[in-house]
mmCIF file of C-alpha atoms in Angstrom:
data_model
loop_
_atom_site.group_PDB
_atom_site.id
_atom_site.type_symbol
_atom_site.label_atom_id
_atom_site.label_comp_id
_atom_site.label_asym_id
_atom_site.label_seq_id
_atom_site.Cartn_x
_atom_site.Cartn_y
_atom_site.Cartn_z
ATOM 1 C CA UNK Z 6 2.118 -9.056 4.601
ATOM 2 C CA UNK Z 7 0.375 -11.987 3.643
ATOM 3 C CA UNK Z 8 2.290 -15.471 2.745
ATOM 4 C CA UNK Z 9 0.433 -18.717 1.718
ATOM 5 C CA UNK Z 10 2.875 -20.797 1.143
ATOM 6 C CA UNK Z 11 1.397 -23.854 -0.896
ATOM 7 C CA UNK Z 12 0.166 -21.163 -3.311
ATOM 8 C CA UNK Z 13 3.414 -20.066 -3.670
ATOM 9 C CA UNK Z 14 1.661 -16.049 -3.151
ATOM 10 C CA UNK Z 15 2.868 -13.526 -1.143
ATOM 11 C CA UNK Z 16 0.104 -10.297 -0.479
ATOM 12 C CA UNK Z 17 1.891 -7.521 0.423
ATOM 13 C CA UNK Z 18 0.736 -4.714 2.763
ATOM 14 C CA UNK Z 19 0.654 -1.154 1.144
ATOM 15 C CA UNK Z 20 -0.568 1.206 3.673
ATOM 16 C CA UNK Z 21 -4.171 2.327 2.763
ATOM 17 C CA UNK Z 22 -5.336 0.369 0.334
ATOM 18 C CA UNK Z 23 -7.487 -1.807 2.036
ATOM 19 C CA UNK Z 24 -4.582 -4.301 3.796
ATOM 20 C CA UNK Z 25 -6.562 -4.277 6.779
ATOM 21 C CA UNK Z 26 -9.510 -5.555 4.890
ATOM 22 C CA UNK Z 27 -7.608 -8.036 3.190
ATOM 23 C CA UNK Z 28 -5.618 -9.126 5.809
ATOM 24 C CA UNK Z 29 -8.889 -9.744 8.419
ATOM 25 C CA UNK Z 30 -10.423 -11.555 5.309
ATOM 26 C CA UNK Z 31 -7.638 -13.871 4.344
ATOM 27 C CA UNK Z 32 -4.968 -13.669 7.658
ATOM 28 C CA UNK Z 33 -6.758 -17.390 9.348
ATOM 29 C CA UNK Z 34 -5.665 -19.015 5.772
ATOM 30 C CA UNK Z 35 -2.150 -17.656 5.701
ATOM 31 C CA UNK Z 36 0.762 -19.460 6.302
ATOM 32 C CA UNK Z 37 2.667 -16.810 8.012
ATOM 33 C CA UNK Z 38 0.690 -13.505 8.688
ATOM 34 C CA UNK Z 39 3.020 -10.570 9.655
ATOM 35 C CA UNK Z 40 1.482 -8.339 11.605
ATOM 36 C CA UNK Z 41 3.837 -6.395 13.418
ATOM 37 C CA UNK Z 42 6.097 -4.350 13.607
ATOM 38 C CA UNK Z 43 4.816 -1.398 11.251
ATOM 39 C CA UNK Z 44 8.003 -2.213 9.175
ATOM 40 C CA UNK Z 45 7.819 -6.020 8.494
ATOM 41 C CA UNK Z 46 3.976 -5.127 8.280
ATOM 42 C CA UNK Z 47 4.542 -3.087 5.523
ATOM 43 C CA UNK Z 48 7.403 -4.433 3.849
ATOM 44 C CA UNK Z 49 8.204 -3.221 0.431
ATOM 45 C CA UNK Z 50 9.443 -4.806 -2.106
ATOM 46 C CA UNK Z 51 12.668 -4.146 -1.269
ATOM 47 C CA UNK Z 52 12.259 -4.846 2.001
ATOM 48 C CA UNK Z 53 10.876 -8.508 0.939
ATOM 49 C CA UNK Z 54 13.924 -9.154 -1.268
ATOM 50 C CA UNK Z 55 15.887 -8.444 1.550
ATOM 51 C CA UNK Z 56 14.458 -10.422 4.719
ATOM 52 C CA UNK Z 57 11.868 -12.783 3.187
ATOM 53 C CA UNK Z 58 13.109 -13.744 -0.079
ATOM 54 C CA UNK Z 59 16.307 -15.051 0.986
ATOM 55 C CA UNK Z 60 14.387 -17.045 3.420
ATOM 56 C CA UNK Z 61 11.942 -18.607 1.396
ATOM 57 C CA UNK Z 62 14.259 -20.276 -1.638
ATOM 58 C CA UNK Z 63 16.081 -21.421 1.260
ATOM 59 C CA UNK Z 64 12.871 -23.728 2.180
ATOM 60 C CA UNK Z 65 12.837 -24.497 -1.504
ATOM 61 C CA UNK Z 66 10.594 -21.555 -3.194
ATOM 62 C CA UNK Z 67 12.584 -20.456 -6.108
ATOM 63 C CA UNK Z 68 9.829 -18.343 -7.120
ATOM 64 C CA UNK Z 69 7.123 -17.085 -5.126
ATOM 65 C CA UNK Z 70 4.520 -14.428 -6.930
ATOM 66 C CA UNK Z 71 4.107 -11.350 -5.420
ATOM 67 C CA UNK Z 72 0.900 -9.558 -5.524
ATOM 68 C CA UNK Z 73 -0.035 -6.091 -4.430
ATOM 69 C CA UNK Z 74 -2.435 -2.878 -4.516
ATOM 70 C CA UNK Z 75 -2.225 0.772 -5.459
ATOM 71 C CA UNK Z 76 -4.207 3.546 -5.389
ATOM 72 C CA UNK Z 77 -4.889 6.403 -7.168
ATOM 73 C CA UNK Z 78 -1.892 8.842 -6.246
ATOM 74 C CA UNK Z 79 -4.738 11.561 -4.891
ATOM 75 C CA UNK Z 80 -7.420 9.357 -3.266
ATOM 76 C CA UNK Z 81 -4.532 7.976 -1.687
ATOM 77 C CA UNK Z 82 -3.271 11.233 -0.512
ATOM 78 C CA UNK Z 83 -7.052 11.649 0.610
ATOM 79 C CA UNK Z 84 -7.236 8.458 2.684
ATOM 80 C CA UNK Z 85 -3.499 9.393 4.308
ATOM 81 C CA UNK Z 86 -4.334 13.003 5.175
ATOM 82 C CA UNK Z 87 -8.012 11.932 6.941
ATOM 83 C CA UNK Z 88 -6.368 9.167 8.733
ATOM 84 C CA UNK Z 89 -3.955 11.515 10.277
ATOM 85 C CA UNK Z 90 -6.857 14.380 11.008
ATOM 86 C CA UNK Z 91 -7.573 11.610 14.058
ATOM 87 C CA UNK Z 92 -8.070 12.856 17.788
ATOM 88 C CA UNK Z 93 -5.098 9.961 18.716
ATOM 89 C CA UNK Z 94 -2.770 12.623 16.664
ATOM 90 C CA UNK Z 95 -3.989 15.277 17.892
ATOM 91 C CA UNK Z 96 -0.647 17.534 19.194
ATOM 92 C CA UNK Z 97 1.833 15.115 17.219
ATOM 93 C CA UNK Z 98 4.007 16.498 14.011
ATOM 94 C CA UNK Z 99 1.980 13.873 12.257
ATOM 95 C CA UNK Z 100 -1.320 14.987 13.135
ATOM 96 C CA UNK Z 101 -3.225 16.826 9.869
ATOM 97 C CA UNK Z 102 -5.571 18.779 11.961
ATOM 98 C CA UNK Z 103 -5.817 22.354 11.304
ATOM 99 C CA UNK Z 104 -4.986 22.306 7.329
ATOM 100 C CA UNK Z 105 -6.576 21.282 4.841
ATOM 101 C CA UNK Z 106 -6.155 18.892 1.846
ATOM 102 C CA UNK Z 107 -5.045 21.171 -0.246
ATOM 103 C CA UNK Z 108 -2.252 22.601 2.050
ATOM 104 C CA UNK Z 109 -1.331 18.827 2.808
ATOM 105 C CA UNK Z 110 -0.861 17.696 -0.636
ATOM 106 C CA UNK Z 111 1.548 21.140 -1.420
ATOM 107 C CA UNK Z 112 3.497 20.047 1.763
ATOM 108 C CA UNK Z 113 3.797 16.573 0.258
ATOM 109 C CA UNK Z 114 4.866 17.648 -3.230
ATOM 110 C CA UNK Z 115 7.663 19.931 -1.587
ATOM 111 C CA UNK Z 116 11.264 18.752 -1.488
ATOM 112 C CA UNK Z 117 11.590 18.300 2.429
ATOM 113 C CA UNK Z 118 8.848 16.547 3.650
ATOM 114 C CA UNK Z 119 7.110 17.673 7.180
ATOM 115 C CA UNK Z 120 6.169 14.890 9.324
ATOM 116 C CA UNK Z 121 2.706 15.265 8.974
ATOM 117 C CA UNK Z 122 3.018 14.554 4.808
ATOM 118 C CA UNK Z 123 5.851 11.715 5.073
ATOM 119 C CA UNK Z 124 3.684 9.145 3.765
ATOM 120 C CA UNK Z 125 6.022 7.782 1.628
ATOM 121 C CA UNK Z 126 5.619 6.448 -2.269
ATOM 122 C CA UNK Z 127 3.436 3.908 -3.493
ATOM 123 C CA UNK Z 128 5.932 3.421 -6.836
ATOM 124 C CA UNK Z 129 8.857 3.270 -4.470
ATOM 125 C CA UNK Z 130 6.623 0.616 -1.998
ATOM 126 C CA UNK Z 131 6.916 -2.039 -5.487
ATOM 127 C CA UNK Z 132 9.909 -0.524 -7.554
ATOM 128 C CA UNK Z 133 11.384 -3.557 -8.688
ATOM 129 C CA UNK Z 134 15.095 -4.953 -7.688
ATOM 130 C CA UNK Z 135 18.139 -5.095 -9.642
ATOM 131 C CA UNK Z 136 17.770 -8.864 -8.888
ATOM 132 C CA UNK Z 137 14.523 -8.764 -10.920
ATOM 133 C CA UNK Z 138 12.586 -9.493 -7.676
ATOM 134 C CA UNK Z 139 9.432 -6.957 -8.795
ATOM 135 C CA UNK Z 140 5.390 -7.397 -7.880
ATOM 136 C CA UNK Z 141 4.181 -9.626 -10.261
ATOM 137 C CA UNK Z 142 0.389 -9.125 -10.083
ATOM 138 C CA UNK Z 143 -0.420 -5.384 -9.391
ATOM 139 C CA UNK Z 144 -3.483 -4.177 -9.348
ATOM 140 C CA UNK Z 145 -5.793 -1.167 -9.266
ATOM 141 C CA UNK Z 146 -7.617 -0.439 -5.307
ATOM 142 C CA UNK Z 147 -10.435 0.861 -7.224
ATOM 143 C CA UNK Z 148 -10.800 -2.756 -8.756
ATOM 144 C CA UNK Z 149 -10.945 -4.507 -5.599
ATOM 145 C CA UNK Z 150 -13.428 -6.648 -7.256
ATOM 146 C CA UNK Z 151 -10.481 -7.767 -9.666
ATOM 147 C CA UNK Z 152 -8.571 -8.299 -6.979
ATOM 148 C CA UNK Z 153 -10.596 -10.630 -4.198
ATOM 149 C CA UNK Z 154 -11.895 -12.632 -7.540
ATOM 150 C CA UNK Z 155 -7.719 -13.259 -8.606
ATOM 151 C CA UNK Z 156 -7.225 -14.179 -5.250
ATOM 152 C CA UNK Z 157 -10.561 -16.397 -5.027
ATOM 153 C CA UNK Z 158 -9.468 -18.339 -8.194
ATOM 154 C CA UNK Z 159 -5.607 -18.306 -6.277
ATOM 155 C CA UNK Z 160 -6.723 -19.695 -2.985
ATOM 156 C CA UNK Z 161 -9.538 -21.970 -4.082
ATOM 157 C CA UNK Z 162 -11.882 -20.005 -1.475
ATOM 158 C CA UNK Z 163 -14.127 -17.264 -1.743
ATOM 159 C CA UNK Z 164 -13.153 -13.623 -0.211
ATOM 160 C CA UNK Z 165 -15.579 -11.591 1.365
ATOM 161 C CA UNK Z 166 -14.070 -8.454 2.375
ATOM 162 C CA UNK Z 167 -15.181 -6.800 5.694
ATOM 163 C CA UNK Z 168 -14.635 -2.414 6.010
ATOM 164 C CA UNK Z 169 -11.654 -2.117 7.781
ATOM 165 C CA UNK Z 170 -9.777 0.345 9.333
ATOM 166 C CA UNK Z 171 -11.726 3.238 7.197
ATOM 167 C CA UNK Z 172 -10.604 7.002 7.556
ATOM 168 C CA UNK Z 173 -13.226 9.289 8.940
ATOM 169 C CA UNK Z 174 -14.824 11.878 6.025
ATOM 170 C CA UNK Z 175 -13.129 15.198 6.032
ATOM 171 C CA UNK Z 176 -13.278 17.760 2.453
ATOM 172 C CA UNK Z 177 -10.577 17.374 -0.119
ATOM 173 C CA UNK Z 178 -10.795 19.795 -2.152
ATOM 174 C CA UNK Z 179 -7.745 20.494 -4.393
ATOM 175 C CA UNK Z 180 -6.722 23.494 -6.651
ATOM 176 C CA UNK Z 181 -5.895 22.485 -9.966
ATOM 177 C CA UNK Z 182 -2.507 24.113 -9.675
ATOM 178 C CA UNK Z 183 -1.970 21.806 -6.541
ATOM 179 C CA UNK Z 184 -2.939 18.692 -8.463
ATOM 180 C CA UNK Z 185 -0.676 19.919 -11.587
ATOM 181 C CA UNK Z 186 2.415 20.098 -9.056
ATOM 182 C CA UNK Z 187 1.424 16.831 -7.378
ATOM 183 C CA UNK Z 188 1.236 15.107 -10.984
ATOM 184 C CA UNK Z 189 4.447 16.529 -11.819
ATOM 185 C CA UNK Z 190 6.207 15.973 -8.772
ATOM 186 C CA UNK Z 191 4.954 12.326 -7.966
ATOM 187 C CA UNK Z 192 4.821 11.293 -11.739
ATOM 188 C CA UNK Z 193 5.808 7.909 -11.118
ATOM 189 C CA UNK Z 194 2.800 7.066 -8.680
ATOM 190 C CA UNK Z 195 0.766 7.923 -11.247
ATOM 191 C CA UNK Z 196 2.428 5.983 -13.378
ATOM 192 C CA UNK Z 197 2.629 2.885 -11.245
ATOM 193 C CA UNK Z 198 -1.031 3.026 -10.830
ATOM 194 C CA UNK Z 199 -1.765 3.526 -14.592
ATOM 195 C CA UNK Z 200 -0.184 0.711 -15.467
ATOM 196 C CA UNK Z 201 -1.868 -1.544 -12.773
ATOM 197 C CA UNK Z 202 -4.563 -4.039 -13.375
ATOM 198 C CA UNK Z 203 -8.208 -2.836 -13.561
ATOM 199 C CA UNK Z 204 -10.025 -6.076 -14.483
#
């Protein structure tokens, strides 16, 4: 997570799709850079409205504006499931070696997630807050170009964004009967993503 403080803009980290990038890009400019652990890395929004928020009107922000990225609910998947194929995994529940895409997404859609497919939600990530705390710029990862020229006009600087942090290539190949549970099951991700910005 990203905070720039005189811009009143906070860039929040969803996991694959392309924080890394963004944050080596942008991080030297930010007023607070969060970095680690994992969970403050990756805060969601309700994670923000708890910890951060709180903090910031505090120092006078009454409202800071909160942008973020999502992916398409399968890509996603994709990017997840070949990040996890890698030798550092290899022997852990988490590790995706040995199945393929297809059997990863199933696992995914079921009920009781295994530890290799608990990857979380990218519509639970910015669900909004009872509070009305919610992401108010969201956009699409596939627009990225929407996204570093937003951010461009935001920060009054140009954003160049280096490859970061990129999965190695494995097949994902999905059976439409797969991708019918997965849309059915996860209908909200899709949703989320629908509705975010593509220009």
């Amino acid at each position: 997570m990203l905070v720039f403080w005189k811009h009143r803009l906070v860039l929040l980290s969803v996991p694959k799709t392309g924080s890394s990038a963004l944050e080596q890009a942008l991080a030297s400019d930010a007023s607070m850079a969060v970095l680690d652990p994992p969970e403050l890395k990756h805060a969601p929004i309700y994670r923000y409205n708890r910890f951060f928020r709180p903090m910031f009107e505090k120092m006078g922000a009454d409202r800071m504006d909160i942008v973020a990225v999502v992916r398409e609910p399968v890509d996603w998947l994709g990017s997840w499931y070949r990040y996890r194929q890698r030798d550092f995994l290899s022997g852990r529940p988490e590790s995706t070696q040995g199945m393929d895409f297809d059997a990863f997404c199933r696992a995914y859609a079921s009920g009781d997630r295994p530890d290799f497919a608990d990857v979380g939600s990218q519509a639970k990530f910015v669900e909004p807050r009872p509070n009305g705390v919610a992401v108010t710029h969201l956009f699409r990862y596939e627009a990225m170009d929407a996204v570093t020229a937003f951010l461009s006009e935001r920060l009054q600087r140009s954003v160049a964004l280096p490859r970061a942090n990129v999965s190695p290539r494995a097949p994902l190949d999905l059976s439409a009967e797969t991708e019918a549970l997965l849309r059915r099951r996860c209908a909200a991700d899709f949703e989320v993503w629908a509705g975010a910005r593509s220009a």
